[in-house]
Coordinates of C-alpha atoms and ligand atoms in Angstrom, one line a residue:
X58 CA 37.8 55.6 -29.2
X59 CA 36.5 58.7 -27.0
X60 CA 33.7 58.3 -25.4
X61 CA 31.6 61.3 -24.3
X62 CA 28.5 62.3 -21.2
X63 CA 26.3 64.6 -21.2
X64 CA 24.2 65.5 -17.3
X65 CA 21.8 67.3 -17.5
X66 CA 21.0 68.2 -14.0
X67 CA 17.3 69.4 -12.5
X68 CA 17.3 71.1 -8.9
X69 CA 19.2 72.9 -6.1
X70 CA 23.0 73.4 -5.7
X71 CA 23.5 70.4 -3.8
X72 CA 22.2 68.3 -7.0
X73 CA 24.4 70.5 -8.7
X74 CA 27.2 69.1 -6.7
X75 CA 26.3 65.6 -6.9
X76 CA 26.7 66.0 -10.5
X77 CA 30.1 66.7 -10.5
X78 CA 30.3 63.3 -8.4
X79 CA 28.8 61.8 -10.7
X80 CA 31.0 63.5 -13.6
X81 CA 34.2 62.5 -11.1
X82 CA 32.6 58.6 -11.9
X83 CA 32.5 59.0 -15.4
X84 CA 35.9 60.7 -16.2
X85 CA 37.3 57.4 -14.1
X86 CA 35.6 55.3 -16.8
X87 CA 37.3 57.5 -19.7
X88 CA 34.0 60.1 -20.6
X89 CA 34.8 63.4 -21.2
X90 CA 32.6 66.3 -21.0
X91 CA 30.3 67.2 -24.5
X92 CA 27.8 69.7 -24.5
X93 CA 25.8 68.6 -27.3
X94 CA 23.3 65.7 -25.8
X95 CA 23.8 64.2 -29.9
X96 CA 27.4 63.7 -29.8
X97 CA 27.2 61.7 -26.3
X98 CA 27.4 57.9 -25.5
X99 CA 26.1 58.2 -22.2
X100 CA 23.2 60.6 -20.9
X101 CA 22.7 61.0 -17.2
X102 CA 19.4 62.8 -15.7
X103 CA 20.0 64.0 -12.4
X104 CA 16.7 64.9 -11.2
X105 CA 14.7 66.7 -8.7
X106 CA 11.3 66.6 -7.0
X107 CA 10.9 69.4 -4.1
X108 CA 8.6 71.4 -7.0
X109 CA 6.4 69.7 -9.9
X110 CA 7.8 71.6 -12.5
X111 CA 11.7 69.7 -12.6
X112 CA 9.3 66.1 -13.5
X113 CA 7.4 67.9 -16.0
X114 CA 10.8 68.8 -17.2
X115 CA 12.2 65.2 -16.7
X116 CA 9.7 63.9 -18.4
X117 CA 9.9 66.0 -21.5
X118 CA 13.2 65.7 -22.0
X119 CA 13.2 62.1 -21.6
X120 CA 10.7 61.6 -24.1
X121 CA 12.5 63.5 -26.4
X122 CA 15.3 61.0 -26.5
X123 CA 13.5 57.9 -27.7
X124 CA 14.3 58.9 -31.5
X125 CA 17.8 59.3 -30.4
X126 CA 18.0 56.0 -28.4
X127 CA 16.2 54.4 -31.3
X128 CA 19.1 55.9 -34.0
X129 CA 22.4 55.9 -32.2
X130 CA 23.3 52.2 -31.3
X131 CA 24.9 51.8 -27.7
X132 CA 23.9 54.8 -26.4
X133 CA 23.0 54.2 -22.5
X134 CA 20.8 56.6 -20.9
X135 CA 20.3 56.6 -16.8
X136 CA 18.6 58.6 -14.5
X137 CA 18.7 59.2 -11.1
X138 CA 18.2 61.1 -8.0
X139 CA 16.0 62.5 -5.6
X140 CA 12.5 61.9 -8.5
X141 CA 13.8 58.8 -8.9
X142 CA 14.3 57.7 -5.5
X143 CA 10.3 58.9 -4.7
X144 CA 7.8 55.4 -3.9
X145 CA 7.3 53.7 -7.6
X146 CA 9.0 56.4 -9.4
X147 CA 11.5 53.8 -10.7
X148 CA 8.8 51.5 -12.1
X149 CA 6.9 54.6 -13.6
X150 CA 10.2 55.9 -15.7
X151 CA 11.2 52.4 -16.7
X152 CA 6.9 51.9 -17.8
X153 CA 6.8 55.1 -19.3
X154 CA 10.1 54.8 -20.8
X155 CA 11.4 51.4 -21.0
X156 CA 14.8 52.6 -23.3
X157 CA 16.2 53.8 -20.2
X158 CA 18.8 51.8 -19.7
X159 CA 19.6 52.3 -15.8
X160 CA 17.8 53.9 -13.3
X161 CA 19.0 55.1 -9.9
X162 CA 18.0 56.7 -6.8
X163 CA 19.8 59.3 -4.3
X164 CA 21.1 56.3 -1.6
X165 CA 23.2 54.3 -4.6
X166 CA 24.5 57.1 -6.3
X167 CA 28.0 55.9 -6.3
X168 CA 27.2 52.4 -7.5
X169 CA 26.4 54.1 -11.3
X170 CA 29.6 53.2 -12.2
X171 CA 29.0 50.0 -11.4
X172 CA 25.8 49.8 -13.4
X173 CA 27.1 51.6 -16.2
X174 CA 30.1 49.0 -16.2
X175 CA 27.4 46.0 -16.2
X176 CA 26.0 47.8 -19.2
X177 CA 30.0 47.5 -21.1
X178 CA 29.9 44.1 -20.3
X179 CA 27.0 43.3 -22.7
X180 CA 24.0 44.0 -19.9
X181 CA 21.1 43.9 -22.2
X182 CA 17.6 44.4 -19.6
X183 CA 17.1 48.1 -17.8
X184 CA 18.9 48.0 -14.3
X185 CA 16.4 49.7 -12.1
X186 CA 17.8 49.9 -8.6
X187 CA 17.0 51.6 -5.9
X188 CA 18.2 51.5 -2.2
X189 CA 16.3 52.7 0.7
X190 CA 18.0 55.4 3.7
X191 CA 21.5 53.2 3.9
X192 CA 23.4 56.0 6.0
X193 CA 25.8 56.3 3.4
X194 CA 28.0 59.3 3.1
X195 CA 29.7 59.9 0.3
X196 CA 33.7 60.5 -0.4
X197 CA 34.0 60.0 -3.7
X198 CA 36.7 62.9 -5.7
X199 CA 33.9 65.1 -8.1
X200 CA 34.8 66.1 -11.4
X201 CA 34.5 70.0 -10.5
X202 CA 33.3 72.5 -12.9
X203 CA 32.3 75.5 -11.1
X204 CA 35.8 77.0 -10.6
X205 CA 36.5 79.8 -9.0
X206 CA 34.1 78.3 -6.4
X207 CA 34.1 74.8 -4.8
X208 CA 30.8 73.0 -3.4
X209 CA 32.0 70.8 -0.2
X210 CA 29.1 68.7 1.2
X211 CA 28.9 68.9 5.2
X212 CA 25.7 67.0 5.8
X213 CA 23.5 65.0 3.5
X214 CA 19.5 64.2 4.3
X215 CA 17.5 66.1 6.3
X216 CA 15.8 65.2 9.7
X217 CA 13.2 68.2 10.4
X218 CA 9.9 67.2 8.0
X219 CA 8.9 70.9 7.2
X220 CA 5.2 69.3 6.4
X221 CA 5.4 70.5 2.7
X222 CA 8.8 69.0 2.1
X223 CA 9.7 65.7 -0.2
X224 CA 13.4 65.8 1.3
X225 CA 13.3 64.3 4.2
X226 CA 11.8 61.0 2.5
X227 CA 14.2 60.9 -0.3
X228 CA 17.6 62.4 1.0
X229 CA 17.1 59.8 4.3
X230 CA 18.2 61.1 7.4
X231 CA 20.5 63.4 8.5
X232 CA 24.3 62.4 8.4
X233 CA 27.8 65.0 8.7
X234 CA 30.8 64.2 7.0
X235 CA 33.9 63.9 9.5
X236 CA 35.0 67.5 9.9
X237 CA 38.3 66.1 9.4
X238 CA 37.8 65.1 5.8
X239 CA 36.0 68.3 5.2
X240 CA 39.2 70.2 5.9
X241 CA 41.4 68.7 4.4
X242 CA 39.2 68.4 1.5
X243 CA 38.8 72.2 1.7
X244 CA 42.6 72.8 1.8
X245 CA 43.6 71.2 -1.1
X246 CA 40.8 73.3 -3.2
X247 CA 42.7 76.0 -1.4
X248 CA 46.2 74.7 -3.2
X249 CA 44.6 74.1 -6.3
X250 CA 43.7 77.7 -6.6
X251 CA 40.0 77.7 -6.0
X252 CA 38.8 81.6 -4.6
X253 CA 35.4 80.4 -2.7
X254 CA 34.2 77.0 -0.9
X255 CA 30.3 77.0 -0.7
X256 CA 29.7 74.4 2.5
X257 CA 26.5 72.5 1.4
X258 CA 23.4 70.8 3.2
X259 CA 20.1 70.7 3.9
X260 CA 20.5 72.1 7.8
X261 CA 23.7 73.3 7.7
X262 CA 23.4 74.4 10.9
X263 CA 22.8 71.4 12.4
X264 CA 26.2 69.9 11.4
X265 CA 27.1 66.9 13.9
X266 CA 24.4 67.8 16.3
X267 CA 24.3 65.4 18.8
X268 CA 28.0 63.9 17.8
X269 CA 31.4 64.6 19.2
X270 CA 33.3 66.5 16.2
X271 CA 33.3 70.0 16.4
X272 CA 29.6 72.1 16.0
X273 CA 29.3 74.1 12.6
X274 CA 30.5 76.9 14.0
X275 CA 33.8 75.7 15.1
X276 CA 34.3 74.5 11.4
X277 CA 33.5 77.9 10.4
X278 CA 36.4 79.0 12.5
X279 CA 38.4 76.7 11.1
X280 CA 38.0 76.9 7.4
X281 CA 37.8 80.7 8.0
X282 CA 41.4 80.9 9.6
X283 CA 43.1 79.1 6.7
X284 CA 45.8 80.8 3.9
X285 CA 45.2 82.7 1.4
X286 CA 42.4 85.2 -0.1
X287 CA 38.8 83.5 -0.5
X288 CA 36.0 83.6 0.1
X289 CA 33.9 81.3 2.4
X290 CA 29.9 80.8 2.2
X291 CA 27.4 78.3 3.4
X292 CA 23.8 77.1 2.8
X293 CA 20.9 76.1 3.7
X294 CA 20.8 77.5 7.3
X295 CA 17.3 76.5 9.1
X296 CA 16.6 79.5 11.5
X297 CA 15.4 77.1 14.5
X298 CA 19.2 75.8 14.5
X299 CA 20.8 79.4 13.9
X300 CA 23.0 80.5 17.4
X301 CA 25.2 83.2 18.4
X302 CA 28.4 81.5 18.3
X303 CA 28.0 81.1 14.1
X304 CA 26.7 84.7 13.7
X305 CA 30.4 85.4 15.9
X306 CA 32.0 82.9 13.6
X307 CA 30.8 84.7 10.9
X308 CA 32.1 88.3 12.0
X309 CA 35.7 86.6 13.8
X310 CA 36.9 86.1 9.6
X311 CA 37.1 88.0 7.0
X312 CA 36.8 85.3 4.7
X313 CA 33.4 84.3 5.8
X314 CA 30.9 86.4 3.6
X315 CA 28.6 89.3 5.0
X316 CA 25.5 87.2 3.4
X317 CA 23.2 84.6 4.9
X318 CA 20.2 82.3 3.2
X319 CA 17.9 81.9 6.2
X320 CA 14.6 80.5 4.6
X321 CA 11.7 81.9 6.4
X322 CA 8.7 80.3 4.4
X323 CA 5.8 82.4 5.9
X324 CA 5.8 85.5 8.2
X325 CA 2.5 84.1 9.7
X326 CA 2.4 81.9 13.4
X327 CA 0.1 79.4 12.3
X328 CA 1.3 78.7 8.9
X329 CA 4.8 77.7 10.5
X330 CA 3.3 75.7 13.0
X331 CA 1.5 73.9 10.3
X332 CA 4.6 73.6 7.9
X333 CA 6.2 72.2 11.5
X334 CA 9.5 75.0 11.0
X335 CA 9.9 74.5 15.1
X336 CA 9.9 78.7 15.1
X337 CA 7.6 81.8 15.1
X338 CA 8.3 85.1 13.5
X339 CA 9.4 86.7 16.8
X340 CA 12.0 83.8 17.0
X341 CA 12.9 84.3 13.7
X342 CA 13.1 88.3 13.8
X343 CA 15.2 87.6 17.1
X344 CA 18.0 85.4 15.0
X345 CA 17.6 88.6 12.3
X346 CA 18.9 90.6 15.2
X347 CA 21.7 88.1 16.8
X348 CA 22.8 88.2 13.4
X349 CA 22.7 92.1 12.6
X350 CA 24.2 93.0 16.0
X351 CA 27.5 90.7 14.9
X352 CA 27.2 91.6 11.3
X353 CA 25.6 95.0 10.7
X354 CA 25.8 94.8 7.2
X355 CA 24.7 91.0 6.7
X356 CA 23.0 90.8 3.6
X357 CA 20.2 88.1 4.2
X358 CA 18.5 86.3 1.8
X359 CA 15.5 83.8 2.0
X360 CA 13.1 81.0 0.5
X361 CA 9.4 82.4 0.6
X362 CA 6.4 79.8 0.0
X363 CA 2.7 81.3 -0.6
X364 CA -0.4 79.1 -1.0
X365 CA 0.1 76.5 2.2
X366 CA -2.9 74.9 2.7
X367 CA -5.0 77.1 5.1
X368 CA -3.2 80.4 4.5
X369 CA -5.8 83.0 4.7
X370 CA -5.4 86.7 3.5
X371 CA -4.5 88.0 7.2
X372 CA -1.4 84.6 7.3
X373 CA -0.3 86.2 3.6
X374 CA 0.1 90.3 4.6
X375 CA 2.0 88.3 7.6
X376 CA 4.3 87.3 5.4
X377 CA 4.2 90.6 3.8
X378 CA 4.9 92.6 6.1
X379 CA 7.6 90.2 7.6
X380 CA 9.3 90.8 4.0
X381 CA 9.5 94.4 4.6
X382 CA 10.5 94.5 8.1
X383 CA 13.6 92.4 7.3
X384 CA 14.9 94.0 4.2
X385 CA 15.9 90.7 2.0
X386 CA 19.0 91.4 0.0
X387 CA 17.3 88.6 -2.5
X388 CA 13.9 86.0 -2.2
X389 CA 13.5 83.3 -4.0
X390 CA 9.5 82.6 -3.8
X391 CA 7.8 79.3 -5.0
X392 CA 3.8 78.6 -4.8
X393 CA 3.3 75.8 -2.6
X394 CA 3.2 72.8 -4.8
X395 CA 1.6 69.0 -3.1
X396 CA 3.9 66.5 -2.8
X397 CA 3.2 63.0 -2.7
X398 CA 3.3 61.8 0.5
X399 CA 3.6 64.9 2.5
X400 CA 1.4 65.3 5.0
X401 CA 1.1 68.8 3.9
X402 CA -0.4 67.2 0.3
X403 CA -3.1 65.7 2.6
X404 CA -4.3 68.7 4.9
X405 CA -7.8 70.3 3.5
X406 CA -8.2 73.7 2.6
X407 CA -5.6 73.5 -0.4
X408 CA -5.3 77.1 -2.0
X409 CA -6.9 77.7 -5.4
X410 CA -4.6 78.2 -8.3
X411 CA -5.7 81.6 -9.2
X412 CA -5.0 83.0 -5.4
X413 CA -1.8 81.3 -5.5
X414 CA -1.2 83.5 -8.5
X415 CA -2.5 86.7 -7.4
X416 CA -0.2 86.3 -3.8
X417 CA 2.9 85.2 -5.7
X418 CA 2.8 88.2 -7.9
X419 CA 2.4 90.5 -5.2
X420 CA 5.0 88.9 -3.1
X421 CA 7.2 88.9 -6.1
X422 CA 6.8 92.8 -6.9
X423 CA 7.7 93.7 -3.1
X424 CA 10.8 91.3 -3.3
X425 CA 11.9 93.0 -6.5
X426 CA 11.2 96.6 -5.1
X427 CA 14.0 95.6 -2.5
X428 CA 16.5 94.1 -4.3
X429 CA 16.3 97.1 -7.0
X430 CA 16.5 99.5 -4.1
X431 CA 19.4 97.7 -2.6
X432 CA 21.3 97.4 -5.9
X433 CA 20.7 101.2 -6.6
X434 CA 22.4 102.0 -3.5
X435 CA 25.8 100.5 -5.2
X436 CA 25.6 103.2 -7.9
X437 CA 28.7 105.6 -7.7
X438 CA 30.2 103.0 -5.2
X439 CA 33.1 99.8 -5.5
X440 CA 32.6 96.9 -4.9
X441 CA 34.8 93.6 -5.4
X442 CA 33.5 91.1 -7.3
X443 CA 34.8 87.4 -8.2
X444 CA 35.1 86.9 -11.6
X445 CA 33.3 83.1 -12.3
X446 CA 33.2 84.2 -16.1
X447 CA 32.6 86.0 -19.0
X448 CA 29.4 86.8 -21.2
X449 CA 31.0 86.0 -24.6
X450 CA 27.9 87.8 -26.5
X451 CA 27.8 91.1 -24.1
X452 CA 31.6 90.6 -24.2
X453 CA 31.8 91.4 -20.1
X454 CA 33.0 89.5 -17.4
X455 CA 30.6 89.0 -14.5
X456 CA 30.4 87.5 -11.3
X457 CA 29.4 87.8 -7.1
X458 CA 30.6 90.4 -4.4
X459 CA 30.9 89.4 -1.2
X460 CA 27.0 90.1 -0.7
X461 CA 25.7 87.8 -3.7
X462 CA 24.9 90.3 -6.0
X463 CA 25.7 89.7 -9.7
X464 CA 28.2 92.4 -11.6
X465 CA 29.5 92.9 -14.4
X466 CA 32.1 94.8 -16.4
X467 CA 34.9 95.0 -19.1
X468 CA 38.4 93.8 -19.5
X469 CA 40.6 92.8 -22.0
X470 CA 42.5 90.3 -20.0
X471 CA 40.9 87.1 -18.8
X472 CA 40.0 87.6 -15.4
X473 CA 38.3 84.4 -14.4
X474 CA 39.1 83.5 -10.5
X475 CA 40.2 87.3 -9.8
X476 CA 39.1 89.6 -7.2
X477 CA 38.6 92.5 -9.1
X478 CA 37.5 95.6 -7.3
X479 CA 34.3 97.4 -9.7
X480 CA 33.0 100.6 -9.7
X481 CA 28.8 100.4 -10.3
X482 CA 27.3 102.9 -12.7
X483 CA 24.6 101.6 -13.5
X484 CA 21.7 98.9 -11.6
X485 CA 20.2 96.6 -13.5
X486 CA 17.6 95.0 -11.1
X487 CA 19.0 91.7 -9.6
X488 CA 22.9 93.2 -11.4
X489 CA 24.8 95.7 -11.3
X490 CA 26.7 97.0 -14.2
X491 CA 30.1 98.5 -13.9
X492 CA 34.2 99.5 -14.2
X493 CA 36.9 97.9 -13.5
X494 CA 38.9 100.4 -10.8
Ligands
5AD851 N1 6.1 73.6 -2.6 C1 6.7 74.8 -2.9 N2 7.9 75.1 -2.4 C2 8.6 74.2 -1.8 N3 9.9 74.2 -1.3 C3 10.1 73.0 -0.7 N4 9.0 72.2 -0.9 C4 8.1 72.9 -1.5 C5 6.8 72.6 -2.0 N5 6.2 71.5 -1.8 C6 10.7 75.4 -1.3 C7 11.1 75.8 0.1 C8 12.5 75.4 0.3 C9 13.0 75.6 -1.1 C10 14.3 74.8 -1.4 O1 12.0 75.0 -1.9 O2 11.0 77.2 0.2 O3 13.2 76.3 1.2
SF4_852 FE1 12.9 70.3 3.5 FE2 12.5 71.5 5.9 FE3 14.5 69.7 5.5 FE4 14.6 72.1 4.3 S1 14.7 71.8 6.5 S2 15.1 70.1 3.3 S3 12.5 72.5 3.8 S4 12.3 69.3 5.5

């Protein structure tokens, strides 16, 4: 009899990926993919705590499922991941909802199978297990669906305890994958026909520090002076660790994108001292120019966080005006949310709600100025895109250029995975609407 999962997945690329492990580990035990959560046997949450909004989330959509639990017999539902892993959040879910039948945290992720295999066997009682910072460092083979691009984790955890940040307590320390396995890893994707790797952690940029395998830049070289058209890209780069030699890597290969995602967080001194970044915004506008004097057309894009506790109207034009003197191709900006057991979550002077508000929609409306100015200047221009796949309703393919920015245009052939090079007639704020040349 098939059996079918369903993820649903909460969260950054990188929980993204670790659903395709985690897809990898169900295929090997005969699930295949459904997209409707009714017609599946086994559910798996993989969730997310760096903003409240993914629990809320979790917890809705949990609770929705009790009715389904209660009507379709042998169903197994699990969740797991970086919520999960969080101090007593494992004895909340199973309290709050005790017909989950397994729940897992961020260190055992591999050992679902395991569980879910105890569960076959006749397992009746929740498994609720969950392993503290074990250094592990995973190899398993993912069950990839995000072709014509490839996520290949470099480094898991994160050491630098930006004082706002949950990550450093759930992901466990930093760790780098050998770069031998990472390129081999990222020639076969190559033979298998995949058009762009994405290398993925929290500080990429601090890949092996402090080991003796080769620095993140050297693996930039080497990824970038492999066969064949693609496209290479990386993320998240933390400005403190950003050097010359990767802004060279990045200009010594063409297959190394123009594009960068240096999170700055706040244009103000004091803020960054307080969310313990280990740079100012002179350092910061300094790496801006290492990296514009390599690349000249780099398109750089950032994290933004307004409300810290303590930001005063003078730290919030900092960021401001930081915003316009860099130019960001693209911003993604969050409010600053507590976390449990940051020290941030602790500090006095917490923003109130309503100026949170009033800042992020005045941050928002200068980002999106930008970004409709830079994708106005594409109009009358090419630009070539890869194709990841194709509006069925607008009936238009659509996918990145080189820079990030989405476009999209006709064709009656399926061009998913091509390089297809796009005249833009028309900009649609974040898109770009266009021809195939
Ligand atoms: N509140 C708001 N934003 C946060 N981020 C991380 N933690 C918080 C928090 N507590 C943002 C940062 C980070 C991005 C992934 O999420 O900007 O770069
Ligand atoms: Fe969080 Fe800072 Fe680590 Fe990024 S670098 S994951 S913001 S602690």
């Amino acid at each position: 009899m098939e059996r079918f999962y369903h993820i649903v997945t909460y969260g950054c690329q990188m929980n993204v990926h670790d659903s395709e492990r985690i897809a990898g580990m169900l295929s090997e035990l005969g699930y295949s993919e459904t997209y409707s959560i009714e017609d599946a046997d086994i559910i798996v949450f993989n969730t997310c705590c760096i903003r409240e909004n993914a629990e809320n989330h979790f917890f809705g959509n949990l609770g929705a499922l009790k009715k389904l639990k209660e009507k379709k017999k042998g169903l197994i539902i699990a969740a797991g991941g970086c919520l999960t892993q969080q101090d007593g959040m494992a004895e909340t879910v199973h309290k709050k909802f005790p017909f989950v039948d397994i729940v897992f945290g961020t260190h055992n992720l591999e050992k679902l199978k395991d569980y879910i295999l105890q569960k076959h066997d006749g397992y009746k009682k929740s498994i609720i297990r969950i392993e503290s910072d074990t250094g592990v460092i995973y190899e398993g083979e993912p069950l990839r669906s995000s072709y014509p691009n490839a996520w290949v984790n470099i480094t898991f955890g994160c050491n630098n305890f930006c004082t706002y940040c949950i990550v450093p307590f759930v992901k466990g320390r930093e760790r780098s994958r050998k770069s031998e396995n990472i390129l081999s890893e990222c020639e076969s994707l190559l033979k298998e026909g995949y058009k762009e790797i994405t290398l993925l952690g929290q500080n990429v940029n601090s890949y092996n520090n402090g080991s003796d395998d080769i620095p993140f830049s050297a693996l930039l070289e080497k990824i970038g002076a492999m066969e064949g058209k693609f496209r290479l890209r990386f993320m998240t780069s933390h400005p403190k660790d950003f050097s010359e030699d990767i802004a060279r890597a990045m200009a010594g290969s063409d297959k190394i994108c123009n594009a960068i995602h240096l999170p700055v967080q706040s244009g103000s001194d004091r803020i960054l001292k307080a969310m313990n970044r280990h740079y100012t915004r002179s350092d910061y506008l300094r790496k801006i120019d290492i990296l514009k004097k390599n690349i000249p057309d780099c398109a750089v894009s950032t994290d933004i966080i307004v409300g810290f506790p303590g930001e005063t109207d003078e730290d919030f034009k900092d960021t401001l005006s930081l915003v316009r003197e860099v130019g960001y191709h693209s911003a993604f900006t969050f409010v600053y949310s507590p976390r449990n057991g940051t020290p941030a979550a602790k500090m006095e002077n917490q923003i109130p709600e309503d100026v949170k508000k009033e800042r992020i929609m005045e941050l928002v409306s200068l980002v999106n100025d930008k970004t409709r100015k830079i994708s106005e200047e594409y109009v009358g221009k090419e630009t070539e895109i890869l194709v990841e796949d194709r509006d069925d309703k607008r009936e238009l393919y659509f996918g990145r250029d080189e820079k990030g920015r989405m476009g999209y245009f006709e064709s009656d052939k399926n061009e998913i995975g091509n390089f297809v090079t796009v005249k833009i007639n028309r900009a649609n704020g974040v898109s770009l609407m266009g021809e195939k040349v």
